[in-house]
XYZ file of C-alpha atoms in Angstrom:
270
model
C 25.311 169.135 98.571
C 25.024 171.758 101.204
C 28.234 173.230 102.427
C 27.775 172.436 106.110
C 27.480 168.802 105.092
C 30.848 168.961 103.374
C 32.346 170.565 106.423
C 31.099 167.792 108.816
C 32.710 165.138 106.539
C 36.001 166.934 106.709
C 35.853 167.251 110.406
C 35.055 163.562 110.771
C 38.031 162.695 108.502
C 40.345 164.797 110.479
C 39.282 163.266 113.687
C 39.882 159.746 112.312
C 43.492 160.607 111.109
C 44.392 161.465 114.735
C 45.270 164.660 116.456
C 48.509 166.714 116.051
C 49.805 165.458 119.347
C 49.408 161.775 118.178
C 51.281 162.479 114.890
C 54.232 163.883 116.805
C 54.721 160.701 118.977
C 57.927 158.452 118.076
C 56.756 155.007 116.660
C 58.941 152.970 119.131
C 57.161 149.729 118.117
C 58.081 149.899 114.564
C 61.688 150.684 115.312
C 61.720 147.738 117.749
C 60.417 145.517 115.092
C 63.048 146.845 112.508
C 65.975 146.239 115.042
C 64.633 142.674 115.875
C 64.619 141.798 112.148
C 68.238 143.202 111.745
C 69.499 141.175 114.720
C 67.771 138.001 113.532
C 69.102 138.538 109.953
C 72.712 139.084 111.293
C 72.449 135.994 113.381
C 71.350 133.902 110.399
C 74.215 135.274 108.293
C 76.773 134.356 111.136
C 75.171 130.995 111.580
C 75.299 130.355 107.780
C 78.957 131.447 107.497
C 79.905 129.098 110.395
C 78.101 126.242 108.791
C 79.928 126.822 105.434
C 83.280 126.972 107.228
C 82.573 123.785 109.072
C 81.642 121.965 105.852
C 84.827 123.161 104.127
C 86.936 121.989 107.126
C 85.298 118.502 107.013
C 85.814 118.355 103.212
C 89.546 119.109 103.520
C 90.225 116.469 106.299
C 92.124 113.621 104.886
C 91.936 110.277 106.589
C 95.262 108.538 106.695
C 95.462 104.827 106.867
C 98.756 103.397 107.917
C 99.582 100.267 106.018
C 102.248 97.719 106.788
C 105.550 98.344 105.110
C 106.190 95.997 102.160
C 109.552 97.217 101.166
C 112.451 95.101 102.289
C 113.770 94.895 104.854
C 110.386 94.471 106.542
C 109.549 93.678 110.122
C 110.020 90.002 109.460
C 113.447 90.228 107.765
C 116.871 89.595 109.259
C 119.804 90.512 107.000
C 123.581 90.646 107.273
C 126.238 92.582 105.293
C 129.893 92.793 105.619
C 131.442 96.176 106.239
C 135.097 97.361 106.962
C 137.154 100.382 106.536
C 140.404 100.720 104.640
C 142.436 103.791 105.375
C 145.752 103.813 103.448
C 145.909 100.103 103.406
C 145.144 99.604 107.103
C 141.843 97.589 107.327
C 139.721 97.690 110.348
C 136.085 96.948 111.588
C 133.783 99.443 113.297
C 133.730 98.584 117.050
C 130.772 96.900 118.723
C 127.556 99.137 118.823
C 126.971 100.684 122.179
C 123.184 100.209 121.740
C 122.361 96.754 120.721
C 118.624 97.431 120.719
C 118.696 99.352 117.460
C 117.477 97.862 114.116
C 120.957 98.100 112.553
C 123.983 97.076 114.810
C 127.437 95.511 114.558
C 129.120 93.063 116.979
C 132.510 94.536 115.964
C 133.315 91.489 113.812
C 132.901 93.147 110.458
C 129.295 92.223 110.100
C 126.346 94.630 110.172
C 123.240 92.975 111.374
C 119.859 94.424 110.060
C 116.808 93.270 111.962
C 114.065 96.041 112.233
C 112.008 93.953 114.770
C 114.863 94.288 117.233
C 113.965 97.905 117.633
C 110.547 97.210 119.025
C 108.356 100.386 118.732
C 111.005 102.095 116.648
C 111.049 99.212 113.981
C 109.600 101.445 111.319
C 112.742 103.644 111.462
C 114.715 100.682 110.086
C 112.280 99.318 107.497
C 112.420 99.771 103.788
C 114.014 102.839 102.484
C 115.058 103.828 106.091
C 117.625 101.043 106.283
C 120.509 102.965 104.913
C 124.248 103.190 105.296
C 124.073 106.679 106.461
C 121.667 105.822 109.403
C 124.017 103.083 110.719
C 127.168 105.269 110.346
C 125.377 108.120 112.246
C 124.554 105.746 115.122
C 128.255 104.729 115.296
C 129.420 108.375 115.399
C 130.854 108.093 111.923
C 129.916 109.802 108.608
C 130.599 109.505 104.885
C 130.155 112.058 102.198
C 131.391 112.297 98.623
C 134.599 114.027 99.731
C 135.199 112.992 103.350
C 135.177 110.053 105.706
C 134.853 110.440 109.509
C 135.744 107.549 111.737
C 134.960 107.434 115.558
C 137.475 107.838 118.349
C 136.923 104.120 119.266
C 138.979 103.258 116.123
C 142.084 104.736 117.955
C 144.880 105.429 115.425
C 142.400 105.345 112.475
C 140.025 107.930 114.082
C 139.467 111.317 112.469
C 138.314 112.949 109.357
C 139.843 112.058 105.896
C 139.185 114.571 103.206
C 139.947 114.165 99.621
C 143.524 115.199 98.916
C 144.891 114.468 102.305
C 148.098 112.509 102.094
C 147.967 108.770 102.155
C 151.643 108.008 102.308
C 153.260 110.083 99.572
C 150.139 110.318 97.451
C 146.829 112.107 97.903
C 144.006 109.951 98.959
C 140.323 110.080 98.082
C 137.078 108.780 99.683
C 135.322 105.884 97.780
C 132.837 103.249 98.759
C 133.370 99.790 97.188
C 130.335 97.448 97.102
C 130.218 93.651 96.238
C 126.728 92.462 95.491
C 127.443 89.162 97.216
C 130.251 87.469 98.982
C 131.183 85.414 95.901
C 131.041 88.459 93.606
C 134.480 88.740 91.739
C 134.886 92.426 91.892
C 133.095 95.500 93.469
C 131.649 98.609 91.978
C 132.233 101.891 93.454
C 130.139 104.771 94.734
C 130.534 108.068 96.586
C 128.791 109.157 99.737
C 126.367 107.239 101.925
C 123.106 109.262 100.980
C 120.687 106.745 99.483
C 122.979 103.736 99.903
C 120.662 101.098 101.253
C 121.417 97.446 101.894
C 120.687 94.110 100.315
C 121.141 90.962 102.273
C 124.594 89.459 101.608
C 126.200 92.609 100.232
C 129.762 93.704 101.177
C 130.947 97.255 101.833
C 134.421 98.662 102.103
C 134.683 102.376 103.157
C 138.060 103.412 101.663
C 140.474 106.329 101.800
C 143.146 105.357 99.298
C 145.259 106.763 96.558
C 143.714 106.685 93.126
C 144.346 103.245 91.488
C 145.256 101.512 94.712
C 143.960 97.957 95.233
C 141.178 97.587 97.751
C 140.917 94.563 100.147
C 137.763 92.528 100.607
C 135.847 93.198 103.889
C 136.796 90.967 106.857
C 133.318 89.710 107.463
C 132.997 88.006 104.063
C 133.046 84.396 105.348
C 130.547 85.201 108.185
C 128.054 86.776 105.815
C 128.440 83.987 103.306
C 127.796 81.396 105.980
C 124.699 83.433 107.114
C 123.074 83.708 103.707
C 124.010 80.098 102.448
C 121.371 77.618 103.527
C 122.894 74.409 105.233
C 123.424 71.544 102.870
C 120.875 68.773 103.250
C 122.532 65.450 104.047
C 120.685 62.299 103.082
C 121.698 59.233 104.974
C 120.940 55.871 103.191
C 120.856 52.740 105.276
C 121.221 49.383 103.505
C 119.687 46.447 105.167
C 122.004 43.418 105.264
C 120.983 40.567 102.949
C 120.034 37.447 105.047
C 122.350 34.536 104.048
C 121.167 30.927 104.595
C 123.977 28.275 104.658
C 122.926 24.772 103.802
C 125.019 21.898 105.000
C 124.774 18.830 103.056
C 125.349 15.656 105.144
C 127.642 13.275 103.301
C 126.232 10.096 102.000
C 127.356 6.925 103.865
C 128.967 4.471 101.308
C 128.864 0.796 102.155
C 131.476 -1.399 100.359
C 130.603 -5.040 100.009
C 133.410 -7.493 99.623
C 132.623 -10.954 97.939
C 134.964 -13.776 99.026
C 135.872 -16.037 96.102
C 134.491 -19.517 96.329
C 137.040 -22.188 96.623
C 136.541 -25.073 93.926
C 138.207 -28.575 94.350
C 138.248 -30.918 91.310
C 138.919 -34.613 91.777
C 139.986 -36.854 88.755
C 139.350 -40.691 88.846
């Protein structure tokens, strides 16, 4: 092939590849496309991360359904227990509750009245395991622990805090709770503190500060609680219809007496 023909081909290829000035231009379009791809990719990563977080949040959401309390006392229950205090042999009742709209109150007669429905919107605070001796004492400005008994100022001479070891007469006293399961129970069992002490209808409580071995009195509200939990006796009245008596009167029979007159006979002898 002639050399001039080869030279023409080289010159044509060089003209197709572009001039030197063209090769020195910055490829702005290529960079713009590259940046756009990066921006779109970053946006997709952020969007995907947000979706994963949202799905995780939805998965960890727990739907809580509030069910009616079934542990007594419930909203429909009305209970009574007897409760008194015995400080060194002086027995007294807590005074009438200042707020009679609570679910656990006393009228000052030695009876604690437990009726959650009376509290209205706050009824749940007095249902089930919430109906405790500690809650009642707190509302009455009293408290009870395993080693001390605090009584409100409204109890006058008995008001104050009684700690284990404080003198009760000439002997050291100690705090104790005596519980009768029912008004007719012959003897109580003892406990310490009020935490976890809940109620049962008809129970009797004596909060005592006495020397060890001292006898404990029964709560003054015993008869009231017994009357409350004992259903009234059913009286059956039987009416006997009187028997109808018929009296028969017999008319006496009339008797007729017939008298025959003797015939007179005359005899003539010739």
